[in-house]
């Protein structure tokens, strides 16, 4: 006398049908999840990338002005022509923090007296090169500065300016 099979063809068919329905349901749920992920509005840039500093609206910065952003360790310079530069506050001589002197309209290093103009260009050595830059981008008339990468340069040139 042989052993009785544990499953009948009918119960196997039912099991396979349920497994198929289960896998189809998972596939549909994944499709809905991915679609909603694409459709969901994205959060502000700051939430995505902590290295991006939202400086403010373009019109909030007067031409010829320099605004300090201590948390980002940079100055936002709005040039007379309306363009922007984000200048590192580190002196290119030995790294002292360089304050903006509004009366002299220059950055003057307190350590060894190097000075830089509003473009970050060296006016007085011993600083060997212009102040470093950060990337400036303008989105919907709002100025944003990416502090993730320091852009070294030997001197100022107009291609470094971001124009709104
Ligand atoms: S560190 Fe600025 S001039 Fe030396």
GROMACS .gro file of C-alpha atoms and ligand atoms in nm:
model
  168
    1UNK     CA    1   0.000   0.000   0.000
    2UNK     CA    2   0.162   0.333  -0.117
    3UNK     CA    3   0.155   0.660   0.072
    4UNK     CA    4  -0.121   0.900  -0.005
    5UNK     CA    5   0.009   1.222  -0.173
    6UNK     CA    6   0.000   1.524   0.062
    7UNK     CA    7  -0.136   1.754  -0.204
    8UNK     CA    8  -0.386   1.703  -0.475
    9UNK     CA    9  -0.356   1.858  -0.821
   10UNK     CA   10  -0.649   2.080  -0.720
   11UNK     CA   11  -0.474   2.221  -0.409
   12UNK     CA   12  -0.150   2.273  -0.608
   13UNK     CA   13  -0.342   2.469  -0.871
   14UNK     CA   14  -0.503   2.681  -0.599
   15UNK     CA   15  -0.163   2.744  -0.436
   16UNK     CA   16  -0.004   2.846  -0.768
   17UNK     CA   17  -0.297   3.075  -0.846
   18UNK     CA   18  -0.266   3.247  -0.507
   19UNK     CA   19   0.110   3.281  -0.547
   20UNK     CA   20   0.062   3.437  -0.890
   21UNK     CA   21  -0.200   3.681  -0.758
   22UNK     CA   22   0.031   3.768  -0.466
   23UNK     CA   23   0.327   3.841  -0.696
   24UNK     CA   24   0.106   4.048  -0.928
   25UNK     CA   25  -0.015   4.251  -0.629
   26UNK     CA   26   0.345   4.316  -0.520
   27UNK     CA   27   0.439   4.424  -0.875
   28UNK     CA   28   0.142   4.664  -0.892
   29UNK     CA   29   0.227   4.807  -0.548
   30UNK     CA   30   0.588   4.866  -0.657
   31UNK     CA   31   0.467   5.038  -0.974
   32UNK     CA   32   0.238   5.267  -0.773
   33UNK     CA   33   0.522   5.343  -0.526
   34UNK     CA   34   0.766   5.435  -0.803
   35UNK     CA   35   0.506   5.646  -0.986
   36UNK     CA   36   0.415   5.837  -0.669
   37UNK     CA   37   0.786   5.891  -0.605
   38UNK     CA   38   0.816   6.066  -0.941
   39UNK     CA   39   0.499   6.269  -0.897
   40UNK     CA   40   0.565   6.381  -0.538
   41UNK     CA   41   0.685   6.743  -0.521
   42UNK     CA   42   1.049   6.771  -0.425
   43UNK     CA   43   1.152   6.945  -0.104
   44UNK     CA   44   1.361   7.262  -0.094
   45UNK     CA   45   1.717   7.243  -0.220
   46UNK     CA   46   1.850   7.301   0.131
   47UNK     CA   47   1.690   6.978   0.247
   48UNK     CA   48   1.853   6.785  -0.038
   49UNK     CA   49   2.198   6.931  -0.006
   50UNK     CA   50   2.317   7.095   0.312
   51UNK     CA   51   2.614   7.248   0.129
   52UNK     CA   52   2.389   7.481  -0.074
   53UNK     CA   53   2.324   7.815   0.097
   54UNK     CA   54   2.022   8.013  -0.014
   55UNK     CA   55   2.152   8.369  -0.002
   56UNK     CA   56   1.829   8.546  -0.094
   57UNK     CA   57   1.652   8.721  -0.380
   58UNK     CA   58   1.870   8.883  -0.647
   59UNK     CA   59   1.714   9.224  -0.582
   60UNK     CA   60   1.806   9.204  -0.213
   61UNK     CA   61   2.171   9.275  -0.300
   62UNK     CA   62   2.272   9.622  -0.415
   63UNK     CA   63   2.532   9.652  -0.692
   64UNK     CA   64   2.870   9.727  -0.536
   65UNK     CA   65   2.781   9.553  -0.209
   66UNK     CA   66   2.944   9.274  -0.010
   67UNK     CA   67   2.739   9.056   0.226
   68UNK     CA   68   2.894   8.815   0.475
   69UNK     CA   69   2.758   8.462   0.515
   70UNK     CA   70   2.951   8.336   0.820
   71UNK     CA   71   2.774   7.998   0.823
   72UNK     CA   72   2.894   7.933   0.467
   73UNK     CA   73   3.236   8.096   0.525
   74UNK     CA   74   3.197   8.319   0.220
   75UNK     CA   75   3.111   8.671   0.112
   76UNK     CA   76   2.857   8.736  -0.160
   77UNK     CA   77   2.979   9.025  -0.372
   78UNK     CA   78   2.736   9.194  -0.610
   79UNK     CA   79   2.946   9.375  -0.865
   80UNK     CA   80   2.859   9.710  -1.019
   81UNK     CA   81   2.748   9.535  -1.338
   82UNK     CA   82   2.492   9.331  -1.142
   83UNK     CA   83   2.678   8.998  -1.144
   84UNK     CA   84   2.765   8.788  -0.839
   85UNK     CA   85   3.077   8.630  -0.694
   86UNK     CA   86   3.088   8.411  -0.383
   87UNK     CA   87   3.431   8.472  -0.232
   88UNK     CA   88   3.597   8.253   0.026
   89UNK     CA   89   3.681   8.445   0.341
   90UNK     CA   90   4.018   8.265   0.375
   91UNK     CA   91   4.323   8.465   0.282
   92UNK     CA   92   4.527   8.291   0.013
   93UNK     CA   93   4.849   8.374   0.198
   94UNK     CA   94   4.821   8.171   0.520
   95UNK     CA   95   4.447   8.127   0.563
   96UNK     CA   96   4.346   8.403   0.804
   97UNK     CA   97   3.985   8.517   0.788
   98UNK     CA   98   3.969   8.831   0.578
   99UNK     CA   99   3.710   9.093   0.679
  100UNK     CA  100   3.545   9.331   0.432
  101UNK     CA  101   3.634   9.693   0.496
  102UNK     CA  102   3.344   9.901   0.367
  103UNK     CA  103   3.528  10.234   0.397
  104UNK     CA  104   3.826  10.116   0.193
  105UNK     CA  105   3.597   9.906  -0.026
  106UNK     CA  106   3.847   9.620   0.009
  107UNK     CA  107   3.911   9.300   0.197
  108UNK     CA  108   4.205   9.363   0.428
  109UNK     CA  109   4.377   9.070   0.595
  110UNK     CA  110   4.459   9.137   0.963
  111UNK     CA  111   4.755   8.895   0.964
  112UNK     CA  112   5.001   9.034   0.708
  113UNK     CA  113   4.800   9.313   0.547
  114UNK     CA  114   4.722   9.159   0.211
  115UNK     CA  115   4.426   9.328   0.051
  116UNK     CA  116   4.180   9.226  -0.216
  117UNK     CA  117   3.927   9.420  -0.422
  118UNK     CA  118   3.556   9.336  -0.450
  119UNK     CA  119   3.638   9.078  -0.718
  120UNK     CA  120   3.874   8.907  -0.473
  121UNK     CA  121   4.172   9.014  -0.683
  122UNK     CA  122   4.497   9.081  -0.497
  123UNK     CA  123   4.563   9.452  -0.451
  124UNK     CA  124   4.850   9.418  -0.201
  125UNK     CA  125   5.065   9.108  -0.142
  126UNK     CA  126   5.193   8.889   0.019
  127UNK     CA  127   4.878   8.698  -0.084
  128UNK     CA  128   4.991   8.508  -0.395
  129UNK     CA  129   4.656   8.484  -0.573
  130UNK     CA  130   4.293   8.594  -0.575
  131UNK     CA  131   4.046   8.478  -0.311
  132UNK     CA  132   3.895   8.138  -0.385
  133UNK     CA  133   3.540   8.113  -0.515
  134UNK     CA  134   3.229   7.907  -0.461
  135UNK     CA  135   2.979   7.828  -0.734
  136UNK     CA  136   2.691   8.075  -0.757
  137UNK     CA  137   2.366   7.982  -0.929
  138UNK     CA  138   2.045   8.175  -0.967
  139UNK     CA  139   1.716   7.990  -0.962
  140UNK     CA  140   1.388   8.179  -0.997
  141UNK     CA  141   1.570   8.505  -0.918
  142UNK     CA  142   1.708   8.359  -0.593
  143UNK     CA  143   2.085   8.345  -0.538
  144UNK     CA  144   2.224   8.013  -0.416
  145UNK     CA  145   2.583   7.930  -0.332
  146UNK     CA  146   2.724   7.579  -0.339
  147UNK     CA  147   2.990   7.556  -0.070
  148UNK     CA  148   3.075   7.191  -0.141
  149UNK     CA  149   3.375   7.274  -0.359
  150UNK     CA  150   3.628   7.555  -0.333
  151UNK     CA  151   3.727   7.687  -0.675
  152UNK     CA  152   4.092   7.795  -0.677
  153UNK     CA  153   4.199   8.061  -0.923
  154UNK     CA  154   4.510   8.261  -0.987
  155UNK     CA  155   4.332   8.583  -1.082
  156UNK     CA  156   3.992   8.735  -1.150
  157UNK     CA  157   3.831   8.720  -1.491
  158UNK     CA  158   3.482   8.807  -1.608
  159UNK     CA  159   3.388   8.444  -1.684
  160UNK     CA  160   3.382   8.379  -1.307
  161UNK     CA  161   3.087   8.616  -1.259
  162UNK     CA  162   2.732   8.478  -1.242
  163UNK     CA  163   2.496   8.722  -1.408
  164UNK     CA  164   2.122   8.707  -1.322
  165LIG     S1  165   4.735   8.537   0.608
  165LIG    FE1  166   4.656   8.708   0.504
  165LIG     S2  167   4.826   8.823   0.452
  165LIG    FE2  168   4.908   8.652   0.557
   0.00000   0.00000   0.00000
